[in-house]
Short mmCIF file of C-alpha atoms in Angstrom, two decimals:
data_model
loop_
_atom_site.label_atom_id
_atom_site.label_comp_id
_atom_site.label_asym_id
_atom_site.label_seq_id
_atom_site.Cartn_x
_atom_site.Cartn_y
_atom_site.Cartn_z
CA MET A 1029 -165.21 -23.26 -15.59
CA ASP A 1030 -164.61 -26.30 -17.78
CA TYR A 1031 -167.27 -27.14 -20.37
CA GLU A 1032 -167.95 -29.98 -22.76
CA LEU A 1033 -169.75 -28.33 -25.68
CA ILE A 1034 -172.19 -30.42 -27.69
CA ASN A 1035 -174.79 -29.47 -30.25
CA GLU A 1036 -177.20 -32.28 -29.35
CA VAL A 1037 -176.84 -34.82 -26.56
CA ASN A 1038 -178.14 -37.49 -28.95
CA ASN A 1039 -174.73 -37.23 -30.67
CA LEU A 1040 -173.06 -38.52 -27.52
CA GLY A 1041 -172.66 -42.24 -27.25
CA GLY A 1042 -170.24 -45.09 -26.71
CA ASN A 1043 -166.64 -44.16 -25.98
CA VAL A 1044 -167.23 -40.45 -26.60
CA LEU A 1045 -169.89 -40.28 -23.88
CA LYS A 1046 -167.65 -42.22 -21.49
CA ALA A 1047 -164.76 -39.84 -22.15
CA VAL A 1048 -166.93 -36.76 -21.73
CA LYS A 1049 -168.33 -38.03 -18.43
CA ALA A 1050 -164.85 -38.85 -17.14
CA ARG A 1051 -163.51 -35.39 -17.98
CA LEU A 1052 -166.51 -33.65 -16.43
CA LYS A 1053 -166.16 -35.58 -13.20
CA GLN A 1054 -162.42 -34.91 -13.04
CA SER A 1055 -162.79 -31.17 -13.70
CA ASN A 1056 -166.15 -30.69 -11.93
CA GLY A 1057 -167.24 -29.09 -15.21
CA GLN A 1058 -170.51 -28.81 -17.06
CA LEU A 1059 -172.00 -30.23 -20.22
CA LEU A 1060 -173.12 -27.32 -22.40
CA CYS A 1061 -175.77 -28.18 -24.99
CA LEU A 1062 -176.55 -25.72 -27.80
CA THR A 1063 -179.98 -27.05 -28.71
CA SER A 1064 -183.03 -26.76 -26.49
CA MET A 1065 -183.71 -29.78 -24.31
CA PRO A 1066 -186.75 -29.99 -21.99
CA ASN A 1067 -185.49 -33.37 -20.72
CA MET A 1068 -182.05 -32.03 -19.72
CA ARG A 1069 -182.51 -32.73 -16.02
CA ASN A 1070 -183.26 -36.41 -16.57
CA PHE A 1071 -180.32 -36.80 -18.95
CA LEU A 1072 -177.90 -35.24 -16.47
CA GLN A 1073 -179.21 -37.33 -13.59
CA ALA A 1074 -179.04 -40.55 -15.61
CA ASN A 1075 -175.38 -39.88 -16.44
CA GLY A 1076 -174.31 -38.45 -13.09
CA ILE A 1077 -173.03 -35.14 -14.52
CA ASN A 1078 -173.79 -31.43 -14.29
CA GLY A 1079 -174.76 -29.26 -17.21
CA THR A 1080 -177.04 -26.76 -18.86
CA THR A 1081 -178.21 -25.60 -22.27
CA LEU A 1082 -177.83 -22.26 -24.00
CA ILE A 1083 -181.58 -21.75 -23.76
CA ASP A 1084 -181.59 -22.54 -20.02
CA HIS A 1085 -178.69 -20.13 -19.51
CA LEU A 1086 -180.59 -17.30 -21.19
CA THR A 1087 -183.91 -18.02 -19.48
CA GLY A 1088 -182.30 -18.53 -16.08
CA ARG A 1089 -183.88 -21.95 -15.78
CA THR A 1090 -183.01 -24.18 -12.86
CA TYR A 1091 -184.37 -27.66 -12.20
CA ASP A 1092 -186.03 -29.20 -9.19
CA PRO A 1093 -184.20 -32.53 -8.72
CA LYS A 1094 -187.29 -34.58 -7.86
CA SER A 1095 -190.52 -33.00 -9.11
CA TYR A 1096 -192.45 -33.64 -12.33
CA ARG A 1097 -195.84 -32.68 -13.76
CA TYR A 1098 -198.43 -35.39 -13.22
CA PHE A 1099 -200.28 -36.29 -16.43
CA ASN A 1100 -203.60 -34.78 -15.30
CA GLU A 1101 -202.00 -31.46 -14.20
CA ILE A 1102 -201.45 -30.12 -17.70
CA ASN A 1103 -202.78 -26.70 -18.71
CA ILE A 1104 -206.19 -27.35 -20.24
CA PRO A 1105 -209.58 -25.54 -20.16
CA SER A 1106 -211.23 -25.83 -16.74
CA MET A 1107 -214.16 -27.98 -17.91
CA ASP A 1108 -211.98 -30.41 -19.87
CA TYR A 1109 -210.33 -33.59 -18.64
CA VAL A 1110 -207.67 -36.07 -19.71
CA GLN A 1111 -209.01 -39.36 -21.02
CA MET A 1112 -206.87 -42.46 -21.44
CA GLN A 1113 -207.53 -44.83 -24.32
CA LYS A 1114 -207.13 -48.61 -24.22
CA ASP A 1115 -203.80 -48.32 -26.04
CA GLY A 1116 -202.49 -46.01 -23.30
CA SER A 1117 -202.72 -42.80 -25.38
CA LEU A 1118 -204.01 -39.68 -23.65
CA PHE A 1119 -206.46 -37.19 -25.11
CA VAL A 1120 -208.08 -34.01 -23.78
CA ASP A 1121 -211.85 -34.35 -23.86
CA ASP A 1122 -213.86 -31.16 -24.42
CA GLN A 1123 -217.57 -31.96 -24.17
CA GLY A 1124 -217.07 -35.29 -25.90
CA ILE A 1125 -214.63 -34.00 -28.54
CA PHE A 1126 -210.92 -34.78 -28.47
CA ILE A 1127 -209.18 -31.40 -28.89
CA ALA A 1128 -205.63 -32.26 -27.85
CA ARG A 1129 -203.25 -35.12 -27.27
CA GLU A 1130 -200.85 -35.47 -24.35
CA TYR A 1131 -197.44 -37.14 -24.40
CA MET A 1132 -195.33 -38.52 -21.55
CA PHE A 1133 -191.58 -38.34 -21.20
CA PRO A 1134 -189.86 -41.52 -22.45
CA ASN A 1135 -189.56 -44.33 -19.90
CA THR A 1136 -192.12 -42.72 -17.60
CA ARG A 1137 -195.76 -43.54 -17.02
CA ARG A 1138 -197.07 -40.29 -15.57
CA ALA A 1139 -194.61 -37.44 -16.26
CA ALA A 1140 -196.17 -35.00 -18.75
CA GLN A 1141 -193.88 -34.02 -21.62
CA ASP A 1142 -196.26 -31.82 -23.63
CA ILE A 1143 -199.84 -31.15 -24.62
CA ARG A 1144 -200.59 -30.80 -28.37
CA TYR A 1145 -203.77 -28.99 -29.36
CA LEU A 1146 -205.28 -30.07 -32.66
CA ASN A 1147 -207.24 -28.44 -35.43
CA PRO A 1148 -210.44 -30.16 -36.64
CA ASP A 1149 -208.44 -31.76 -39.46
CA GLY A 1150 -205.98 -33.26 -36.95
CA SER A 1151 -203.08 -30.88 -37.70
CA TYR A 1152 -201.25 -29.10 -34.89
CA ASP A 1153 -202.52 -25.74 -33.64
CA TYR A 1154 -200.50 -25.16 -30.47
CA ILE A 1155 -198.10 -27.13 -28.24
CA GLU A 1156 -197.06 -26.47 -24.67
CA GLU A 1157 -193.86 -28.22 -23.62
CA TYR A 1158 -192.86 -29.00 -20.03
CA ALA A 1159 -189.40 -29.40 -18.59
CA SER A 1160 -188.69 -32.72 -16.93
CA ASP A 1161 -189.33 -31.14 -13.52
CA GLY A 1162 -192.83 -30.13 -14.65
CA LYS A 1163 -192.42 -26.40 -15.22
CA VAL A 1164 -193.55 -24.83 -18.50
CA TYR A 1165 -190.62 -24.86 -20.93
CA SER A 1166 -191.86 -23.51 -24.26
CA HIS A 1167 -194.81 -22.82 -26.54
CA LEU A 1168 -194.97 -23.83 -30.19
CA TYR A 1169 -197.36 -21.98 -32.50
CA TYR A 1170 -198.64 -23.36 -35.81
CA ALA A 1171 -200.55 -21.89 -38.75
CA ASN A 1172 -202.15 -24.09 -41.38
CA GLY A 1173 -200.42 -27.04 -39.77
CA LYS A 1174 -196.91 -25.52 -40.12
CA LEU A 1175 -194.64 -24.46 -37.27
CA GLU A 1176 -194.30 -20.67 -37.20
CA GLU A 1177 -192.79 -19.81 -33.81
CA ILE A 1178 -191.28 -21.30 -30.66
CA GLU A 1179 -191.02 -19.20 -27.54
CA PHE A 1180 -188.80 -20.36 -24.68
CA VAL A 1181 -189.94 -18.99 -21.34
CA ASP A 1182 -188.27 -18.22 -18.01
CA MET A 1183 -189.31 -19.59 -14.62
CA GLN A 1184 -192.13 -17.02 -14.45
CA GLY A 1185 -193.47 -18.06 -17.84
CA GLN A 1186 -192.24 -14.95 -19.66
CA PRO A 1187 -190.78 -15.36 -23.17
CA VAL A 1188 -187.02 -14.79 -23.45
CA VAL A 1189 -185.91 -16.50 -26.68
CA ARG A 1190 -188.06 -16.84 -29.79
CA TYR A 1191 -187.42 -18.93 -32.91
CA PHE A 1192 -189.32 -17.87 -36.02
CA TYR A 1193 -189.93 -20.22 -38.95
CA TYR A 1194 -190.84 -19.76 -42.59
CA GLU A 1195 -191.79 -22.71 -44.78
CA GLY A 1196 -190.41 -25.08 -42.17
CA ASN A 1197 -187.03 -23.37 -41.87
CA LEU A 1198 -185.81 -21.35 -38.89
CA ASN A 1199 -184.99 -17.93 -40.30
CA PHE A 1200 -185.02 -15.49 -37.37
CA VAL A 1201 -184.14 -15.54 -33.65
CA THR A 1202 -184.76 -12.91 -30.99
CA VAL A 1203 -183.72 -12.53 -27.36
CA GLU A 1204 -185.80 -10.24 -25.20
CA ASP A 1205 -185.85 -8.74 -21.72
CA PRO A 1206 -188.64 -10.65 -19.94
CA LYS A 1207 -189.36 -7.75 -17.60
CA LYS A 1208 -189.43 -4.90 -20.10
CA HIS A 1209 -190.69 -7.11 -22.96
CA GLU A 1210 -188.17 -5.48 -25.28
CA VAL A 1211 -186.10 -7.27 -27.91
CA ILE A 1212 -182.41 -6.89 -27.04
CA ALA A 1213 -180.85 -9.04 -29.78
CA ARG A 1214 -181.83 -10.21 -33.28
CA TYR A 1215 -180.27 -12.91 -35.48
CA ASN A 1216 -180.97 -14.00 -39.04
CA ASN A 1217 -180.16 -17.64 -38.31
CA LEU A 1218 -179.51 -20.08 -35.50
CA LEU A 1219 -175.75 -20.22 -36.01
CA ASP A 1220 -175.37 -16.44 -35.64
CA PHE A 1221 -177.34 -16.77 -32.39
CA TYR A 1222 -174.98 -19.45 -31.10
CA VAL A 1223 -171.84 -17.55 -32.11
CA ASP A 1224 -172.87 -14.28 -30.50
CA GLN A 1225 -174.29 -15.72 -27.30
CA LEU A 1226 -171.27 -17.97 -26.64
CA SER A 1227 -168.94 -15.02 -27.21
CA LYS A 1228 -170.87 -13.12 -24.52
CA TRP A 1229 -170.99 -16.06 -22.11
CA LEU A 1230 -167.54 -17.69 -22.24
CA THR A 1231 -164.50 -15.87 -20.85
CA LYS A 1232 -160.73 -16.24 -21.12
CA ASP A 1233 -160.82 -18.19 -17.85
CA ASP A 1234 -163.05 -20.92 -19.32
CA THR A 1235 -161.90 -24.11 -21.03
CA VAL A 1236 -164.18 -25.62 -23.65
CA ASN A 1237 -163.77 -29.11 -25.07
CA ILE A 1238 -165.46 -30.24 -28.27
CA ASN A 1239 -165.68 -33.75 -29.70
CA PHE A 1240 -167.10 -32.98 -33.15
CA LEU A 1241 -166.08 -30.51 -35.84
CA GLY A 1242 -169.58 -29.45 -36.82
CA VAL A 1243 -171.79 -26.74 -35.31
CA GLU A 1244 -169.72 -26.84 -32.12
CA LEU A 1245 -166.61 -25.73 -34.00
CA THR A 1246 -168.27 -22.79 -35.77
CA ALA A 1247 -170.13 -21.67 -32.65
CA LEU A 1248 -166.83 -21.01 -30.83
CA GLN A 1249 -165.32 -18.72 -33.47
CA ASN A 1250 -165.68 -15.45 -31.51
CA THR A 1251 -164.99 -16.79 -28.02
CA LYS A 1252 -162.03 -15.88 -25.81
CA SER A 1253 -162.04 -19.21 -23.98
CA HIS A 1254 -159.35 -21.89 -24.22
CA ASN A 1255 -160.88 -24.28 -26.77
CA GLN A 1256 -159.74 -27.86 -27.27
CA PHE A 1257 -160.71 -30.59 -29.72
CA TYR A 1258 -160.65 -34.24 -28.68
CA LEU A 1259 -160.02 -36.34 -31.78
CA SER A 1260 -161.97 -39.60 -31.56
CA GLU A 1261 -161.92 -40.73 -35.22
CA ASP A 1262 -159.29 -41.50 -37.82
CA PRO A 1263 -157.53 -38.22 -38.68
CA MET A 1264 -157.34 -39.27 -42.35
CA ASP A 1265 -160.24 -39.36 -44.78
CA ASN A 1266 -160.99 -42.10 -47.32
CA ASN A 1267 -158.43 -40.60 -49.70
CA GLY A 1268 -155.65 -40.73 -47.16
CA LYS A 1269 -155.64 -36.97 -46.58
CA VAL A 1270 -155.98 -35.13 -43.27
CA ARG A 1271 -159.63 -34.32 -42.67
CA GLY A 1272 -160.52 -30.78 -43.74
CA ASN A 1273 -161.40 -29.00 -40.51
CA LEU A 1274 -158.71 -30.89 -38.60
CA ALA A 1275 -156.09 -29.74 -41.10
CA SER A 1276 -157.35 -26.16 -40.81
CA ILE A 1277 -156.98 -26.29 -37.04
CA LEU A 1278 -153.47 -27.74 -37.16
CA LYS A 1279 -152.41 -25.18 -39.77
CA ASP A 1280 -153.89 -22.43 -37.57
CA ILE A 1281 -156.34 -21.39 -40.27
CA ILE A 1282 -158.83 -21.94 -37.44
CA PRO A 1283 -156.90 -20.23 -34.62
CA TYR A 1284 -159.52 -20.34 -31.88
CA ILE A 1285 -159.00 -24.09 -31.32
CA THR A 1286 -155.70 -24.04 -29.46
CA THR A 1287 -155.16 -27.74 -28.76
CA VAL A 1288 -155.97 -31.03 -30.48
CA LYS A 1289 -155.89 -33.99 -28.09
CA MET A 1290 -155.36 -37.41 -29.65
CA ASN A 1291 -154.02 -40.88 -29.03
CA ASN A 1292 -150.56 -42.02 -30.08
CA ALA A 1293 -151.81 -43.86 -33.17
CA ALA A 1294 -153.45 -40.72 -34.55
CA TYR A 1295 -150.35 -38.67 -33.80
CA LYS A 1296 -148.14 -41.10 -35.72
CA LYS A 1297 -150.42 -40.87 -38.77
CA LEU A 1298 -150.36 -37.08 -38.71
CA ARG A 1299 -146.60 -37.01 -38.27
CA HIS A 1300 -146.26 -38.45 -41.78
CA ALA A 1301 -148.68 -35.88 -43.22
CA THR A 1302 -147.77 -32.37 -44.31
CA VAL A 1303 -149.37 -30.61 -41.36
CA PRO A 1304 -147.73 -28.92 -38.36
CA LEU A 1305 -148.19 -30.62 -35.02
CA LYS A 1306 -147.59 -27.69 -32.70
CA LYS A 1307 -151.22 -27.88 -31.54
CA ALA A 1308 -151.23 -31.67 -31.22
CA GLU A 1309 -151.07 -33.29 -27.82
CA ILE A 1310 -151.03 -37.02 -27.05
CA VAL A 1311 -153.35 -38.17 -24.30
#
């Protein structure tokens, strides 16, 4: 399988997005997003591509191509109801008291994105997120107005991946068996989670393209796949030197990126620099 690995789809835009879409259509590959994304289905449909996220892979989530959760079908107490204000905002009314606020997916009028339960002081208590096809996606738990845990659930609503936070920072990740309710993997940070899970997922028969030398680069360090970097910026920094991670790849200090694809102009610049070009390929 061919993949285009991206940390966040919001990083894709302009010529990079066009190039990614063209390669995916040519290879019949998939966009692979590291971060969670309840709106993944809508993004894929809008761009005419296939793809998934690491969270969806672990939870076994699939998407109905047409369905969504109507705004008044959110999970609320049986005697409560959704009330729309004059400004279009939606609140959950519990015996005359607003206890939660509902949000719609962008550019939709009725597709529920999440329901956010509030404390008396207006701070968050609990949030239930929905995938763009309407199924429950995750639960966010707060204490004293601060995020403490996110649990990502499978299609049966059972937790599979949990993010734990302390003082606003993610500092622990677990993966569990949703049937046995046993933790099968623990990580001290998000990057360790990415590195280990990609190493278990990707095989020597897979090809992975990256477009940025950030989280995507580090996440691939233990994989056996054929990993390629598509250079889309000037290979030289403001001081006229080869950019750090690019130089490390070309010098094979980072061996798990086997090919650097670039245009002729970038190749000519690097040819005059003191870096080997064995990994460089003009496209």
